[in-house]
Structures are given as C-alpha cells and as structure tokens.
PDB file of C-alpha atoms in Angstrom:
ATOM      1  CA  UNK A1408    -139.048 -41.052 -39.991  1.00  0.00           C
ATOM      2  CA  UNK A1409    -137.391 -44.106 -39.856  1.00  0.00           C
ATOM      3  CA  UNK A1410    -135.504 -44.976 -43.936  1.00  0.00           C
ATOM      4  CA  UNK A1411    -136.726 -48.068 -46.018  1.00  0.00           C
ATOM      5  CA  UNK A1412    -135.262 -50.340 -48.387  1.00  0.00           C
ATOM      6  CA  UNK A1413    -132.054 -52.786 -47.964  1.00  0.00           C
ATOM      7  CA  UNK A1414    -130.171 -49.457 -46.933  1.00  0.00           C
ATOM      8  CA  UNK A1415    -132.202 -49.773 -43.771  1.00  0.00           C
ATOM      9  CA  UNK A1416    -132.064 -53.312 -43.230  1.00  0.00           C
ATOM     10  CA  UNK A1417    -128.263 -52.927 -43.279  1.00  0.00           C
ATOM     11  CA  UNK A1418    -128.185 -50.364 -40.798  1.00  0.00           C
ATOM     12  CA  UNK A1419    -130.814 -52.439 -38.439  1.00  0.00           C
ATOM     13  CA  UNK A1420    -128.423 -55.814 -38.934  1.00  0.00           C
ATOM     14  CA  UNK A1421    -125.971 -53.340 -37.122  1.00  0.00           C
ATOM     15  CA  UNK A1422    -123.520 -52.262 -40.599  1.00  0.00           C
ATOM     16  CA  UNK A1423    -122.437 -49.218 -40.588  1.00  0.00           C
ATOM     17  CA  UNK A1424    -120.070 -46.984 -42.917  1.00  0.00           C
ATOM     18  CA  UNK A1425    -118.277 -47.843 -46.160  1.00  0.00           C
ATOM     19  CA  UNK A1426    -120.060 -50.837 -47.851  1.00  0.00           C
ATOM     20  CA  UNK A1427    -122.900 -51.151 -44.937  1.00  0.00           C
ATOM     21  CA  UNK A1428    -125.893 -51.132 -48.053  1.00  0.00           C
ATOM     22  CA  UNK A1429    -123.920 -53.678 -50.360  1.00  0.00           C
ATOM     23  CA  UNK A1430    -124.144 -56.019 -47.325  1.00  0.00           C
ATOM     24  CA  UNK A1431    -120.539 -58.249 -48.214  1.00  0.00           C
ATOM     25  CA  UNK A1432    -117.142 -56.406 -47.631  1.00  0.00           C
ATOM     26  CA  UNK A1433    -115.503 -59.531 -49.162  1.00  0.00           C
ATOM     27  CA  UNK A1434    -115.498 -59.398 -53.146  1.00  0.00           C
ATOM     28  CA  UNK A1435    -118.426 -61.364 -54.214  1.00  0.00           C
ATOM     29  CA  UNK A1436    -116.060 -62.548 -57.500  1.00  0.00           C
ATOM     30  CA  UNK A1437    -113.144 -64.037 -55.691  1.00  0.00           C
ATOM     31  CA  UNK A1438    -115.887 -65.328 -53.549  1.00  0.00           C
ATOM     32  CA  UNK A1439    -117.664 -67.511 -56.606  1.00  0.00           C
ATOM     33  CA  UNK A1440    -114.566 -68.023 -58.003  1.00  0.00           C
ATOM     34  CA  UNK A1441    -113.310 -70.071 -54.860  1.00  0.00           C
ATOM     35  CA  UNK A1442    -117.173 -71.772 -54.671  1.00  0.00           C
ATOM     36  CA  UNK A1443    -116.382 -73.010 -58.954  1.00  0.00           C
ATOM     37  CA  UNK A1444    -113.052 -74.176 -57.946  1.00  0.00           C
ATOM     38  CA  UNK A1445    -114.972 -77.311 -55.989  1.00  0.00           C
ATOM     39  CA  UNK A1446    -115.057 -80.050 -59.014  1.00  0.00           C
ATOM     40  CA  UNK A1447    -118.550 -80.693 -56.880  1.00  0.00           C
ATOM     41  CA  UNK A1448    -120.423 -77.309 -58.097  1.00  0.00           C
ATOM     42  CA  UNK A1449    -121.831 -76.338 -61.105  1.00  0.00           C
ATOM     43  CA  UNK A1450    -123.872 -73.967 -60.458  1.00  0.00           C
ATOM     44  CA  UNK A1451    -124.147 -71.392 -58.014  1.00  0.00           C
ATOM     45  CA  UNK A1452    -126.376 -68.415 -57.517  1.00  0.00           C
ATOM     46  CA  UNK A1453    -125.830 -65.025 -56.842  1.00  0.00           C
ATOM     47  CA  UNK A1454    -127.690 -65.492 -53.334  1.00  0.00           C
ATOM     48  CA  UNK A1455    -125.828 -68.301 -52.839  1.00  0.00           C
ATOM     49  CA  UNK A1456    -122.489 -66.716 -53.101  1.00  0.00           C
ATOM     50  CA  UNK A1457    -123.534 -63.779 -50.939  1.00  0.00           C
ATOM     51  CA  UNK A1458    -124.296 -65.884 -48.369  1.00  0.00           C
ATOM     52  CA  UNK A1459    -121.376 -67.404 -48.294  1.00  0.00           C
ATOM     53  CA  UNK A1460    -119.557 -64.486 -48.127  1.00  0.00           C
ATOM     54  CA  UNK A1461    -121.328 -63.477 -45.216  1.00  0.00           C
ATOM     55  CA  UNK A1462    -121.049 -66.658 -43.574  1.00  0.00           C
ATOM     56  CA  UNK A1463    -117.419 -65.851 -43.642  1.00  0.00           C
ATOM     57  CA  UNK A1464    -117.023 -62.557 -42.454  1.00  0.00           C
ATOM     58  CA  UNK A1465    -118.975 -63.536 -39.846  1.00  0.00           C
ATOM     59  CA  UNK A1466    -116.539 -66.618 -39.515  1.00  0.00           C
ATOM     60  CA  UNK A1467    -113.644 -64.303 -39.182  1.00  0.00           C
ATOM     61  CA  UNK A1468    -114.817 -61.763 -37.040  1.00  0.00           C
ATOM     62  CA  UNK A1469    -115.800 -64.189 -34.383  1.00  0.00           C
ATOM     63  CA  UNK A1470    -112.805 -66.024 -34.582  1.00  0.00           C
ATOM     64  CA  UNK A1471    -110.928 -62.331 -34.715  1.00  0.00           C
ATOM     65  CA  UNK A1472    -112.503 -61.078 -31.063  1.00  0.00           C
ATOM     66  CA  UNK A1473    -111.922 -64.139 -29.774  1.00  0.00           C
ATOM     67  CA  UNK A1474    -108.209 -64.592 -30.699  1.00  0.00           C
ATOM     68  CA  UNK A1475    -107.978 -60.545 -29.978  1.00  0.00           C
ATOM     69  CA  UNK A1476    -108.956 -61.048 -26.101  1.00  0.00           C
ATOM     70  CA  UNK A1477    -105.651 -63.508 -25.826  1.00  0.00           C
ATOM     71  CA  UNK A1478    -103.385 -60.998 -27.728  1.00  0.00           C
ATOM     72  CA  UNK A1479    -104.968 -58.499 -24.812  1.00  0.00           C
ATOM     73  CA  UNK A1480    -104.634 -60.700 -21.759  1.00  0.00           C
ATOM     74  CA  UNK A1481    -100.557 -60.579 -23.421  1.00  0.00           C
ATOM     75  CA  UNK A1482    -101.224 -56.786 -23.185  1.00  0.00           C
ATOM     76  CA  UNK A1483    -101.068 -56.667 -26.855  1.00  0.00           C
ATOM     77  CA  UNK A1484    -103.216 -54.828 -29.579  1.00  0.00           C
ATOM     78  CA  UNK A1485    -101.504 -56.789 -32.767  1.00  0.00           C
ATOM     79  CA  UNK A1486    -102.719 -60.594 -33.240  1.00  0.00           C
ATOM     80  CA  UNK A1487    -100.320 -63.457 -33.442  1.00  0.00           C
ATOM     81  CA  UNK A1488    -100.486 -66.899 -34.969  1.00  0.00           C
ATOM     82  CA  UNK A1489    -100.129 -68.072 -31.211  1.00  0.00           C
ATOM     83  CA  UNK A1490    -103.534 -65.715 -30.779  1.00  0.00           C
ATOM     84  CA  UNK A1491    -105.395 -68.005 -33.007  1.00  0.00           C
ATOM     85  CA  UNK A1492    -104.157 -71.029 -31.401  1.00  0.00           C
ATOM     86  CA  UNK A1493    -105.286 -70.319 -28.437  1.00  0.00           C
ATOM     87  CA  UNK A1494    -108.751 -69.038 -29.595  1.00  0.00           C
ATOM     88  CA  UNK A1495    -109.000 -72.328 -31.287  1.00  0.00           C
ATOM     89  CA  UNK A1496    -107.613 -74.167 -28.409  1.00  0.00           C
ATOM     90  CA  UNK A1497    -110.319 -72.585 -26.030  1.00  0.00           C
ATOM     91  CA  UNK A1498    -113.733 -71.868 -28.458  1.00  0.00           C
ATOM     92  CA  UNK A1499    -115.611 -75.313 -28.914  1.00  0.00           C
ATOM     93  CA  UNK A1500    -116.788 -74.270 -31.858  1.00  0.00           C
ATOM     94  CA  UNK A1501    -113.457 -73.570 -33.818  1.00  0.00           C
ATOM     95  CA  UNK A1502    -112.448 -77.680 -32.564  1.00  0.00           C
ATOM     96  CA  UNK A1503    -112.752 -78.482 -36.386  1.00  0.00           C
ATOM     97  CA  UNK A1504    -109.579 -76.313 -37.221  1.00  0.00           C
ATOM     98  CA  UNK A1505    -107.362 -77.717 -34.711  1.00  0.00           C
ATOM     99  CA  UNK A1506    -104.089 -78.826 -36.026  1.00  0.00           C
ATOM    100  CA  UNK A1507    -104.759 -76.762 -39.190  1.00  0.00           C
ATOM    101  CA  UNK A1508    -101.919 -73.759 -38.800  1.00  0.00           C
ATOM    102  CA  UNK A1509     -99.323 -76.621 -38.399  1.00  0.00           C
TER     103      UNK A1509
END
C-alpha cells in the first residue's frame, strides 16, 4: 500500500535518506537570512524561502555533475576550481557566471 502525506511526495520527487521528508538540506535560516540581507525585501514567506532553497540545491547539484564529468575525463574523483570553469565554459546555461571565480 503505497504511504501518503509529504513523506511520500518526497520519496516520489526522488529524496531519499536523511532529511528526504523536510524537503531542503540547506538551513532554511541562513537561507532567509541571506534573502533579508537584499535592502530590496521586506518580507518574505516561509514558502518563499523554501523555494529558494531548493532552487539552489538544485542549482548546485547540476552545476556539481556537470563540473564532476570534467574532473572524470582528468581521471579524477575530487573537483577543482578548473572543474567549474570548464562546466561553466561548456553548459549554456551557467553563461551568466562566467568570469565570476576570477
């Protein structure tokens, strides 16, 4: 019989161990307090902020894989800055960072 409830929703999104229920494995308070450190917000919901958390593991794990198949092609299981680069270099989408981890 097949579980209901956001524990199951998790689990269908694909999360899975420690943390897969809450949803956000960043911490949701360093999260807001980076959002109220923009002069520009005053407000911001909780829904908000977990979505922007979200938004940026999602961010980093794309951007991860893709610098991780470089660091393999260099036969390599630890990412370098150089990694990134070329990730950035190569992924259309990541053409707004470029010149950023000068």
């Amino acid at each position: 019989m097949a579980a209901a409830g956001p524990e199951a929703a998790a689990e269908d999104a694909g999360g899975a161990g420690p943390g897969a229920a809450r949803g956000a494995r960043l911490p949701l308070s360093r999260v807001k307090a980076l959002v109220k450190a923009d002069p520009d917000v005053s407000l911001a919901s909780q829904e908000a902020v977990f979505v922007l958390a979200r938004a940026a593991e999602l961010f980093v794990e794309s951007i991860a894989k893709d610098a991780f198949v470089f660091a393999q092609q260099g036969k390599r299981k630890t990412l370098q800055r150089k990694d990134l680069d070329n990730a950035i270099e190569a992924v259309d989408e990541f053409a707004f960072l470029e010149g950023t981890l000068d």
